[in-house]
Coordinates of C-alpha atoms in Angstrom, one line a residue:
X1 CA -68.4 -186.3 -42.1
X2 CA -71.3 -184.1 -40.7
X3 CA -71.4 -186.2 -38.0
X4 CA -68.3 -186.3 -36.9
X5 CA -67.9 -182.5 -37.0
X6 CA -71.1 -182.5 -34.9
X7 CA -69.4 -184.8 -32.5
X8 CA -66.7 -182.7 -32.0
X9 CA -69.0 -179.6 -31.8
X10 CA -70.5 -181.0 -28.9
X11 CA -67.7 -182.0 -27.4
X12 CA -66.1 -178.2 -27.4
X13 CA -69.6 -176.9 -26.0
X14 CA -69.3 -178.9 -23.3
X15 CA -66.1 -178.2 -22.7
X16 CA -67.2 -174.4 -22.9
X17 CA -69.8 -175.5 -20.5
X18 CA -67.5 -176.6 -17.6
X19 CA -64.9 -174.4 -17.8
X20 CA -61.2 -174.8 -17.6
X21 CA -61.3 -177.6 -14.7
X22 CA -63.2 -179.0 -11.9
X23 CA -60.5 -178.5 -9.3
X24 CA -61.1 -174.9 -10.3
X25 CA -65.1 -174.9 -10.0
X26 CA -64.7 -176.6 -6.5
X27 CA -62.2 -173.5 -5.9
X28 CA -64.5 -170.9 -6.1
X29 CA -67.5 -173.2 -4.3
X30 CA -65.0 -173.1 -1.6
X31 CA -65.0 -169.2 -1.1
X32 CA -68.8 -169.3 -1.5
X33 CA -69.2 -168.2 -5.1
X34 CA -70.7 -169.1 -7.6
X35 CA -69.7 -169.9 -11.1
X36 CA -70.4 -167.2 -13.9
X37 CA -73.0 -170.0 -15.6
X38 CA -74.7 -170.5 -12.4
X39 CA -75.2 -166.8 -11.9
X40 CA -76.8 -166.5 -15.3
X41 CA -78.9 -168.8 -14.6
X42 CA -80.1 -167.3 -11.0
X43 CA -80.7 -163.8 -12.6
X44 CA -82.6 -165.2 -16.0
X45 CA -85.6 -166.8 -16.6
X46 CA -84.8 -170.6 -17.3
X47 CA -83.8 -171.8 -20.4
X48 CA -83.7 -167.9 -21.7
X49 CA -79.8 -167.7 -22.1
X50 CA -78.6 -167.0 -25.5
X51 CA -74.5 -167.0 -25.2
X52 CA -72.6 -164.7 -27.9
X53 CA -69.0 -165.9 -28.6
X54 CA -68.2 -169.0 -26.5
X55 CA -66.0 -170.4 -28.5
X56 CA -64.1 -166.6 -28.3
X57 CA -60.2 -167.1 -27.2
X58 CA -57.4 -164.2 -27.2
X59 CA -54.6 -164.0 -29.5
X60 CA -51.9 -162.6 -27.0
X61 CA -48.4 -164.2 -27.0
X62 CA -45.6 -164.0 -24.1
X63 CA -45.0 -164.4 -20.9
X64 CA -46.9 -167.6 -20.9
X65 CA -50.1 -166.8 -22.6
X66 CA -49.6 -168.6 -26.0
X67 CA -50.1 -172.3 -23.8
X68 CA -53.1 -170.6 -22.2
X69 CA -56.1 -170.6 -24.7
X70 CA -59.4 -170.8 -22.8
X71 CA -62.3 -170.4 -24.8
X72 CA -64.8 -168.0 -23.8
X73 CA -61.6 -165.7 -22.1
X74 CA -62.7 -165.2 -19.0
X75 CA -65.8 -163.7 -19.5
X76 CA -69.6 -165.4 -20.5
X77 CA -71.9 -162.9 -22.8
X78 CA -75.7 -162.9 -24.1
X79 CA -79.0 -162.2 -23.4
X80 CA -81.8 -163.8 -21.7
X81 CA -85.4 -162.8 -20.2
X82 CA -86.3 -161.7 -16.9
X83 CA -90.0 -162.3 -16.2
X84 CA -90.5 -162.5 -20.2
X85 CA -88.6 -159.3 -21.0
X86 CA -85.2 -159.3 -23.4
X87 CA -81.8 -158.9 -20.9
X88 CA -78.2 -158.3 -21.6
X89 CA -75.7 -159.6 -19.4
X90 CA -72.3 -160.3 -19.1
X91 CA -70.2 -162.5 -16.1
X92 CA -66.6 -162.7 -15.7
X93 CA -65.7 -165.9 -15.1
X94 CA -63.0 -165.9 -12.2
X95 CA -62.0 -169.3 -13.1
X96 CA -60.2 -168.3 -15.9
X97 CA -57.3 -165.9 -15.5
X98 CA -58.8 -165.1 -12.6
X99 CA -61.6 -162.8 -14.6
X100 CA -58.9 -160.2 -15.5
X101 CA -60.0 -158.1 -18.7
X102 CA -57.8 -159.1 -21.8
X103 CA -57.9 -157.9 -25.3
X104 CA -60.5 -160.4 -26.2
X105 CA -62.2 -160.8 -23.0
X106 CA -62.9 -156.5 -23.3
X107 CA -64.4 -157.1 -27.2
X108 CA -66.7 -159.1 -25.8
X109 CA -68.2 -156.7 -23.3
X110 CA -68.1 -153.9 -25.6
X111 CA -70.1 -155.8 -28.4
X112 CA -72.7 -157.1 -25.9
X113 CA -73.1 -153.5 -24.5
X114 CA -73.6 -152.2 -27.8
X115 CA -76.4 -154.7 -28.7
X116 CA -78.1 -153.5 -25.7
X117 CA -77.8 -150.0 -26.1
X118 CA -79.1 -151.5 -30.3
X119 CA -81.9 -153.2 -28.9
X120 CA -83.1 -150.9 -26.3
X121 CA -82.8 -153.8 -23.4
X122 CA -81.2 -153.3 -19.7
X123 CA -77.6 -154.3 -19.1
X124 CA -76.8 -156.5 -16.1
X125 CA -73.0 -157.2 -15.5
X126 CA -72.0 -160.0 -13.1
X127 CA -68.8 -158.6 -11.8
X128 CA -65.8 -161.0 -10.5
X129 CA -62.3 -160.0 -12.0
X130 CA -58.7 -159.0 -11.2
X131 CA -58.7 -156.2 -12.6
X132 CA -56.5 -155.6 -16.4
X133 CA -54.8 -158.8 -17.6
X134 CA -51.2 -157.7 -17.0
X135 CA -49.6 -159.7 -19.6
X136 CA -51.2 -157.9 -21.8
X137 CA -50.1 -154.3 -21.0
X138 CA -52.2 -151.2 -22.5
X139 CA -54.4 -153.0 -24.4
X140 CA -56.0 -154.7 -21.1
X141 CA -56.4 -150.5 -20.2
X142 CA -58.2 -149.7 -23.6
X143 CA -60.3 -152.5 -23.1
X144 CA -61.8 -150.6 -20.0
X145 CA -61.5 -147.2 -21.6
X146 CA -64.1 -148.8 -24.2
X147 CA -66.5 -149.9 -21.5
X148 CA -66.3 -146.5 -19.8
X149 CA -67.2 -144.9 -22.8
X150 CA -70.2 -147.4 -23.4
X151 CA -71.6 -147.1 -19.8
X152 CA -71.6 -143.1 -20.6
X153 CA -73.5 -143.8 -24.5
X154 CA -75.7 -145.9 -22.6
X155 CA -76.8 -143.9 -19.4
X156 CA -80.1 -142.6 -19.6
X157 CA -80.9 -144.4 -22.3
X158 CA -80.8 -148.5 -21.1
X159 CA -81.0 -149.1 -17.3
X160 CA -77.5 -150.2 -16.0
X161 CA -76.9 -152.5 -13.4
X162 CA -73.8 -154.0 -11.5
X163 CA -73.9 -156.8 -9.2
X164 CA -70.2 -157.0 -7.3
X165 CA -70.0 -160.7 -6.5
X166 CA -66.6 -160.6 -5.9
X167 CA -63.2 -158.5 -6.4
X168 CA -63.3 -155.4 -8.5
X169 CA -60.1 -152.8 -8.0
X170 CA -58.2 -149.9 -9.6
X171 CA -60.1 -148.5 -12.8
X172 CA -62.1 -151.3 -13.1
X173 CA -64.0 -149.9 -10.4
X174 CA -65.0 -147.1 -12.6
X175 CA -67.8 -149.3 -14.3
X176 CA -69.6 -149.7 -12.1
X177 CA -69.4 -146.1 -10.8
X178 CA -71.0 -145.1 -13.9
X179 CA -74.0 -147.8 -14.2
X180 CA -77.2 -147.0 -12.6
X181 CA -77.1 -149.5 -9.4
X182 CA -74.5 -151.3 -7.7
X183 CA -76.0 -154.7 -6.0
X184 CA -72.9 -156.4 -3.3
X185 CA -72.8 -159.2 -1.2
X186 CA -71.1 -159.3 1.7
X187 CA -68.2 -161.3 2.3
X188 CA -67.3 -161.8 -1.4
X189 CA -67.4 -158.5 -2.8
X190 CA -65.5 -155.5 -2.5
X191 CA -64.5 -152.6 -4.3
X192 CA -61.9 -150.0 -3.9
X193 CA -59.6 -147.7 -6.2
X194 CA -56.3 -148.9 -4.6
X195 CA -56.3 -151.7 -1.8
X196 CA -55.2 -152.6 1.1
X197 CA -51.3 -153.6 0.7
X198 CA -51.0 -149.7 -1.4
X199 CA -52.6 -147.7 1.0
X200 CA -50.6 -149.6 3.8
X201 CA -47.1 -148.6 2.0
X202 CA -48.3 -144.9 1.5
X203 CA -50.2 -143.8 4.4
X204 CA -48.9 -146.9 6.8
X205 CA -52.8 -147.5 7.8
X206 CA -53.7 -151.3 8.1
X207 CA -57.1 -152.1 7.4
X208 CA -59.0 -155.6 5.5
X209 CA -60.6 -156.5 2.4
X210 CA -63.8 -155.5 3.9
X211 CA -62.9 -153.1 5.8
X212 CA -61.6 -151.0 3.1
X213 CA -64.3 -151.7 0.2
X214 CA -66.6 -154.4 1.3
X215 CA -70.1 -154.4 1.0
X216 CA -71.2 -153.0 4.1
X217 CA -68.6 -150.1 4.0
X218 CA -69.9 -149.0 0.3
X219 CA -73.6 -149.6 1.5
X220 CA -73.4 -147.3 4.6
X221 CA -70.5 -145.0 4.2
X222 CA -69.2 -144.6 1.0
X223 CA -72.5 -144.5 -0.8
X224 CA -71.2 -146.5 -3.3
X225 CA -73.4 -149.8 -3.3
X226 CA -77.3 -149.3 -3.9
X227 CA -77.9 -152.8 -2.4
X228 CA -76.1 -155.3 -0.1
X229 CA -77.1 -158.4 1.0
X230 CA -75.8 -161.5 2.8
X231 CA -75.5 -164.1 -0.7
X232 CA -75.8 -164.1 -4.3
X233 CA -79.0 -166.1 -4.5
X234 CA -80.8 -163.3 -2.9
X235 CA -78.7 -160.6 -4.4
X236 CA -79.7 -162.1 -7.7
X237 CA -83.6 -162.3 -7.1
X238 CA -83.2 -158.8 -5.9
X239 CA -82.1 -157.7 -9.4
X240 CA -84.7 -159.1 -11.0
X241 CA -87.3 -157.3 -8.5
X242 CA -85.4 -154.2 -9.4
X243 CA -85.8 -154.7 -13.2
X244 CA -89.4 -155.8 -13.1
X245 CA -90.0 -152.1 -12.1
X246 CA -87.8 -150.4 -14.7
X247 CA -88.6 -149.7 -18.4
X248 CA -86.7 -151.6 -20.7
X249 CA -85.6 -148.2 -22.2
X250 CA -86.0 -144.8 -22.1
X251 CA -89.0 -144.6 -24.7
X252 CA -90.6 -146.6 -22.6
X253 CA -93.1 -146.3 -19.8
X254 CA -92.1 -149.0 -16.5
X255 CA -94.2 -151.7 -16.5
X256 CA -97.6 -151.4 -15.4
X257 CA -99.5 -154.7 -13.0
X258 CA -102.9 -155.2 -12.1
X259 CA -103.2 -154.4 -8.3
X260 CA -105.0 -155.9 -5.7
X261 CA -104.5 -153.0 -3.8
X262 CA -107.8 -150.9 -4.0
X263 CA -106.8 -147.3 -5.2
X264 CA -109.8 -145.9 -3.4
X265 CA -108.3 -147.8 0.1
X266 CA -109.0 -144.9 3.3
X267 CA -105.0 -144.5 4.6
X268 CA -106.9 -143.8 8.2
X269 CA -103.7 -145.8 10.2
X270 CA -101.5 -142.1 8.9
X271 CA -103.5 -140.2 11.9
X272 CA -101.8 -142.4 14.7
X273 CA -98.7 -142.9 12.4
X274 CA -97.7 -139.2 12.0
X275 CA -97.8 -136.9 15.0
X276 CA -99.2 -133.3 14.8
X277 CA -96.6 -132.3 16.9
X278 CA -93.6 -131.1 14.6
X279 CA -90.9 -132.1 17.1
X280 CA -92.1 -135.6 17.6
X281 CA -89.9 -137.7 15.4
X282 CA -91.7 -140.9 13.4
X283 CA -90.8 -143.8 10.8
X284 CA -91.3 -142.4 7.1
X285 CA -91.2 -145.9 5.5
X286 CA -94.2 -146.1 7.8
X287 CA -96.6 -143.8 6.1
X288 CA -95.1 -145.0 2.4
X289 CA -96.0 -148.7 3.1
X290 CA -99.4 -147.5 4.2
X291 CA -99.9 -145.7 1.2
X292 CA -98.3 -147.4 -1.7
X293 CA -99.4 -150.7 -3.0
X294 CA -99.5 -153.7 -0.8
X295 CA -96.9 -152.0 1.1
X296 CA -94.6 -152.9 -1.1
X297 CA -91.4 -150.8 -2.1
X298 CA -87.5 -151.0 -2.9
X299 CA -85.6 -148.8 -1.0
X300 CA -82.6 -147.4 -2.5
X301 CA -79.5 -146.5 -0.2
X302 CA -81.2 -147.7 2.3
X303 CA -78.5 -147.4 4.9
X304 CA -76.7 -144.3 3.4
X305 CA -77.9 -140.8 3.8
X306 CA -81.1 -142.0 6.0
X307 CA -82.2 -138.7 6.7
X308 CA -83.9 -138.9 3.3
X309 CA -85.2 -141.6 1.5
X310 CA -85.5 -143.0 -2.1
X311 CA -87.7 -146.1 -3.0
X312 CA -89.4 -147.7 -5.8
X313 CA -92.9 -148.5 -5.5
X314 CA -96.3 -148.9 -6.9
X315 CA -99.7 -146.8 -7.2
X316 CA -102.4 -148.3 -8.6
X317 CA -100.5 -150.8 -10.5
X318 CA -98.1 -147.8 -11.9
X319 CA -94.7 -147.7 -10.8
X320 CA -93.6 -144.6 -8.6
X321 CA -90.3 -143.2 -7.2
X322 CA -90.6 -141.8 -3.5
X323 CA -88.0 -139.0 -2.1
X324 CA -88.8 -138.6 1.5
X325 CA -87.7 -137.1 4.1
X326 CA -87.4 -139.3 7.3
X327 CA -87.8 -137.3 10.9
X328 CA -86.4 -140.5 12.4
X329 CA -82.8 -139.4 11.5
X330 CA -81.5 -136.0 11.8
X331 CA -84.6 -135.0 12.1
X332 CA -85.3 -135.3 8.4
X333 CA -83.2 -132.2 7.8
X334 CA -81.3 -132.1 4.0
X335 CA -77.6 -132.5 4.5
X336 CA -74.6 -133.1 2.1
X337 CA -75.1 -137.2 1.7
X338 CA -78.7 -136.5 1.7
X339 CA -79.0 -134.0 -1.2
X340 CA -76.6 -136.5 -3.3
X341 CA -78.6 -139.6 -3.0
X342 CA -82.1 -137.5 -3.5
X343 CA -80.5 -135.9 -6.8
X344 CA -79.1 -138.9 -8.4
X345 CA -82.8 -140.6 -7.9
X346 CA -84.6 -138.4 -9.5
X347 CA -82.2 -138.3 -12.0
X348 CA -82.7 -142.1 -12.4
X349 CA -86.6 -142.1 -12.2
X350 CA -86.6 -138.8 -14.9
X351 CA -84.5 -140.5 -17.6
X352 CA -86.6 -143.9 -17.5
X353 CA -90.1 -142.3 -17.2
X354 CA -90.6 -142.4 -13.5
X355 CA -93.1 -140.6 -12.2
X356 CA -92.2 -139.2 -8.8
X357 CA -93.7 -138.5 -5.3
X358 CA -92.4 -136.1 -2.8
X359 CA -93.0 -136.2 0.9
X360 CA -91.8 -133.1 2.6
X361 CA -91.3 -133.0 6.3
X362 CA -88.3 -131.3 6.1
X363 CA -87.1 -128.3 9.1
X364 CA -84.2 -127.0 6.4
X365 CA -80.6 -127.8 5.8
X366 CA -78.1 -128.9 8.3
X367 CA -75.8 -126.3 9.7
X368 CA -72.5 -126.5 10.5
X369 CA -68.8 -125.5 9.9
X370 CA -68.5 -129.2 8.2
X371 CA -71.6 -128.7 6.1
X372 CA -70.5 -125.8 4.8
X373 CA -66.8 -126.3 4.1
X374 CA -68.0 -129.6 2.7
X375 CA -70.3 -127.5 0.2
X376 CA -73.9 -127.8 1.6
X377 CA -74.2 -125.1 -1.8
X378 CA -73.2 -127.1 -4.4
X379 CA -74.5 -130.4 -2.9
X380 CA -77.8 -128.7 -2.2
X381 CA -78.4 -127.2 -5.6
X382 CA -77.8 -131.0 -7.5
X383 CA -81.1 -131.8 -5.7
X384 CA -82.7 -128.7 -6.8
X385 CA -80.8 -129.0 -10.4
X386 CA -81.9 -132.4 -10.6
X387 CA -86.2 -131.3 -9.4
X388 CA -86.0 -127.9 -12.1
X389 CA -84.4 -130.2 -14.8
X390 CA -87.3 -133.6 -14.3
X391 CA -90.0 -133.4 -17.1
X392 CA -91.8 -137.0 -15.5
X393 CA -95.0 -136.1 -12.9
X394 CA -93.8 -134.8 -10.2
X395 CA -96.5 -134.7 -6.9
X396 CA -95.6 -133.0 -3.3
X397 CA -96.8 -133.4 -0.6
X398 CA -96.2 -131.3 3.0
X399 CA -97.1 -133.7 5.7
X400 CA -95.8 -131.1 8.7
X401 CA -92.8 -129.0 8.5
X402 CA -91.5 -127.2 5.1
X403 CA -89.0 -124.9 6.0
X404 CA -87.0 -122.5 4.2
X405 CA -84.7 -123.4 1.2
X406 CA -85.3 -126.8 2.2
X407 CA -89.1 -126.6 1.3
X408 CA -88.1 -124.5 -2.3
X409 CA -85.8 -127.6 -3.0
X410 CA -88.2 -130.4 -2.2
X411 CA -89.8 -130.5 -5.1
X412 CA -92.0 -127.0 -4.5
X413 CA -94.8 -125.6 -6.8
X414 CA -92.3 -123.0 -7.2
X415 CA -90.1 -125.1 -9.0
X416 CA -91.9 -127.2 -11.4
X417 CA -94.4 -129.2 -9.0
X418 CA -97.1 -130.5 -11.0
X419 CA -99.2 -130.9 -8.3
X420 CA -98.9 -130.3 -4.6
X421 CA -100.8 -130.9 -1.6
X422 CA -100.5 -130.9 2.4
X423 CA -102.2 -132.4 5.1
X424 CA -104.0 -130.5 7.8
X425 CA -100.7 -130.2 10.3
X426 CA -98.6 -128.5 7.6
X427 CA -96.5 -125.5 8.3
X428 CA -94.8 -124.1 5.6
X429 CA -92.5 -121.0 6.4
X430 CA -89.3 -119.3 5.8
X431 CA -88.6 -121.0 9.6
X432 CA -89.9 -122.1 12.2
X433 CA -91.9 -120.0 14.5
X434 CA -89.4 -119.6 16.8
X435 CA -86.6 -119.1 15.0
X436 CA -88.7 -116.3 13.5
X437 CA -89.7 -114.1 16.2
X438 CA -86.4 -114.5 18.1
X439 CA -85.3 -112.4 14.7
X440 CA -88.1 -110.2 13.9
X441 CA -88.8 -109.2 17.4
X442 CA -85.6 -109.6 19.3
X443 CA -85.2 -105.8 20.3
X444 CA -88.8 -105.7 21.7
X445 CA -88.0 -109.4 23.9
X446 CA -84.8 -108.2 24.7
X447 CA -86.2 -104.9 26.2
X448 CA -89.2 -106.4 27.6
X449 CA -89.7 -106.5 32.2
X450 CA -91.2 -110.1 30.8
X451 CA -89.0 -111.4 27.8
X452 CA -89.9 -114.9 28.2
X453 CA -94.1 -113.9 28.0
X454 CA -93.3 -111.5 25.3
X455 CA -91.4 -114.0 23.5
X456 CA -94.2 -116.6 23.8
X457 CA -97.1 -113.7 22.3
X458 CA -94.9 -113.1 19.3
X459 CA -94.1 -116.8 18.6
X460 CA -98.1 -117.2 19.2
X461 CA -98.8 -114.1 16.3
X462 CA -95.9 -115.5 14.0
X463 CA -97.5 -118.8 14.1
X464 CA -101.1 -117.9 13.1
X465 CA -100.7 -115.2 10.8
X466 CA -97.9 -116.9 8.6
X467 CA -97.7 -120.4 9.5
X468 CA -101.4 -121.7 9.8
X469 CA -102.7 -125.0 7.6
X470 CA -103.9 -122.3 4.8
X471 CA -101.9 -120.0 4.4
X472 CA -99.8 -121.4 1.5
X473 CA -103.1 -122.9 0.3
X474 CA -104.4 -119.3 -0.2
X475 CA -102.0 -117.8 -1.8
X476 CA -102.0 -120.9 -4.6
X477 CA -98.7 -122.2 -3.5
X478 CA -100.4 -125.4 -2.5
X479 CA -103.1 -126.8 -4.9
X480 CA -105.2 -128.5 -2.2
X481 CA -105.3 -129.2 1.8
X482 CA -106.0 -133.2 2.2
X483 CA -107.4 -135.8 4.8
X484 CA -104.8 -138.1 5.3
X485 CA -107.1 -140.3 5.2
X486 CA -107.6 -139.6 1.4
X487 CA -103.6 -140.0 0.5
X488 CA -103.7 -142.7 -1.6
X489 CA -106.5 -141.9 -3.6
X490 CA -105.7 -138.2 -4.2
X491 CA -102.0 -139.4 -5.5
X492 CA -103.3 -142.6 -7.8
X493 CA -105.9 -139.9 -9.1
X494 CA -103.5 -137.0 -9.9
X495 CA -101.0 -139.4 -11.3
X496 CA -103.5 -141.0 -13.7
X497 CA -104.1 -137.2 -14.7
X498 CA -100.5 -136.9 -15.4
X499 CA -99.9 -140.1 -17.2
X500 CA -99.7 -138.6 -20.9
X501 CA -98.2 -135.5 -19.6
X502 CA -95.6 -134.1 -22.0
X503 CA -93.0 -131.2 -21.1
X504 CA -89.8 -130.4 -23.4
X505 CA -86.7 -128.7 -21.9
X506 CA -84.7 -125.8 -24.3
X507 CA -83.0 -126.8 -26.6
X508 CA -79.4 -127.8 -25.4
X509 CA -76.4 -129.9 -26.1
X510 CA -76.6 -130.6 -22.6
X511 CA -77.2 -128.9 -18.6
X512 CA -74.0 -128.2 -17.0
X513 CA -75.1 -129.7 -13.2
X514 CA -73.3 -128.7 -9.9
X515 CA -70.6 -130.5 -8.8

């Protein structure tokens, strides 16, 4: 009798295993996708997947449903290790009912989010649905409303992460939206609120698939997509880089690696790298490969908002977030896209115990009738919001230009710094000379037989008395004036300084950010 149960056990598992058919595996081959088991097993360490409920089917009735009774419902759930450590993850499964979210299907998801949030162990969701099963009205829509509300339990507290590896529209989007990172391929993936054939009927403008929310759009202008890449092995291995340098919760500290790199290693190549001529434009990444370990980093929104930039990296073993400013782009200057992405990483590295490194060469905000009818104010002050309200490390440093409330929002001593240094070539002023004399003196130029000569003396004075290498150093706004040479060994050692620091915020039910 055991036996034969056993028999027919196996029988359902492997059923379970291949899914509803293989005319429908070879389906999605054909668009160049892959199947939610094969994902799994590209994001996991082998032989790691533990699968909750896959003998799960709904219960609906009508319109068909009753004669349709996949098991699993759409949607493959459990855990797994990435590089050792305990991952949650869940994969719609587009070969059944297309991976739209049913009763069923949506119980799933919320009971593996909840053992994750339980165990203290990221989420990873494999994304590749139609959206709300339709046959099965407003309890398809509650079934997202209980996600949304466990994304929002779980930020801060579990890292989030959603890889788009194929369609994801109307609320479902939302998700996403809320998790900490969005990975997309392109081709495969998009995204969008209301598509193509809706926006066509109300506005009458035509436009693709891709065009509308594909990856590249959501990489570069939307802002949407942390990560896009060209297929889902690589977006896959990507994920798992990602997670090797997050914490598996928010009581923990990321996860430290022995480094090859020495932390006493001379950064001598940042003399030729970084002019000492302000208005002489040069690659950021640049001088953070040279300084971090191995030259190693992930760079987040990497082609959104690249006047700044955001990356993960290592010192010493320890892992760091970066917020640059990049001179290549805009000059490095803080804009609306800019402050958003900056804000919502230090967000990110505060709530999982990220220390974080600042590199300022920054010549102020970006002015303009669009900036400031787009609210340069209230975009701004999320960066600054998000700098006051961080309790990790936080380390500045001016490489050149600091200018005005630019500077203050960068992460200044005069906002919560813990430590911060410059280099030699720093000027660090309300503006820039220029700028500064043409205001303070403009009656004397203007009456002057020599306005151009005059203008040249004052800029000259302006320079020296306020804006020389020292002057912020003497007045114990900056902590220390460095070689660049000695970079990497002056960060390693004032991070390892700050490693047990401890800082507590008011009490609070909670900060009420700009918007």
């Amino acid at each position: 009798m055991m036996q034969e149960r056993l028999e027919e056990l196996g029988a359902i598992r492997e059923q379970v295993r291949r899914g509803p058919s293989e005319r429908a595996t070879e389906a999605q081959h054909a668009k160049g996708k892959l199947t939610a088991r094969e994902r799994i097993e590209l994001l996991l360490d082998e032989g790691s997947f533990q699968e909750v409920e896959p003998l799960r089917r709904h219960r609906a009735t009508g319109f068909g449903l009753e004669d349709r009774k996949p098991y699993t419902d759409g949607v493959v759930t459990g855990w797994g290790t990435v590089e050792g450590r305990t991952v949650f993850v869940y994969a719609h499964d587009f070969r059944i009912f297309g991976g739209a979210l049913g009763e069923a299907h949506a119980q799933k998801i919320h009971k593996i989010m909840d053992m994750a949030i339980a165990a203290g162990a990221p989420l990873v969701s494999l994304n590749d649905g139609a959206g709300a099963r339709i046959q099965e009205g407003v309890v398809a829509l509650a079934g997202y409303g209980g996600i949304f509300q466990r994304n929002t339990k779980a930020s801060g507290v579990i890292p989030q992460i959603s890889v788009m590896l194929g369609p994801c529209a109307g609320g479902a989007a939302y998700s996403p939206a809320l998790t900490d990172f969005v990975f997309m391929v392109r081709e495969t993936s998009q995204m969008f609120i209301t598509g193509p054939d809706v926006v066509k009927a109300v506005t009458g403008e035509e436009i693709t698939h891709d065009g509308l929310g594909g990856a590249d759009v959501h990489a570069a202008t939307s802002g949407v997509a942390h990560f896009a890449y060209d297929d889902e092995a690589t977006c896959l291995e990507e994920v798992r880089y990602l997670l090797s340098l997050l914490p598996q919760n928010n009581r923990e500290l990321p996860p430290a690696e022995e480094s090859g790199d020495s932390p006493d290693r001379r950064t001598d190549a940042l003399y030729d790298l970084v002019p000492a001529d302000g208005n002489r434009p040069y690659d950021m990444r640049a001088v953070i490969e040279e300084i971090v370990d191995d030259g190693e980093m992930l760079e987040v929104h990497e082609r959104w908002a690249t006047n700044i930039i955001c990356a993960l990296a290592r010192l010493d073993g320890q892992v760091v977030g970066v917020v640059a400013n990049q001179p290549q782009h805009l000059a490095g200057v803080l804009d609306i896209h800019a402050s958003e992405k900056a804000a919502r990483f230090v967000q990110m590295c505060d709530a999982f115990n990220i220390p974080i490194v600042t590199l300022l060469d920054v010549p102020g905000f970006l002015p303009g009738v669009d900036q400031e009818h787009g609210g340069i104010i209230r975009h701004g002050a999320k960066l600054l919001y998000a700098y006051c309200n961080a309790t990790v490390p936080r380390i500045s440093l001016v490489l050149r230009k600091a200018y005005g409330g630019a500077y203050i929002v960068m992460d200044s001593q005069s906002i919560g710094a813990d430590l911060t240094y410059a280099w030699p070539t720093n000027e660090i002023a309300v503006m820039g000379a220029e700028g500064a004399a043409g205001v303070i003196f403009r009656r004397e130029i203007a009456a002057a037989d020599d306005p151009e000569a005059v203008r040249r003396q004052r800029i000259k004075e302006y320079r020296s008395e306020l804006m020389h290498p020292y002057y912020a150093a003497e007045r114990g706004l900056v902590d220390d004036v460095i070689d660049p040479a000695d970079t990497r060994g002056v960060l390693i050692g004032a991070l390892a300084m700050l490693r047990a620091k401890h800082a507590d915020l008011p009490r609070r039910k909670h900060g009420n950010p700009p918007q």
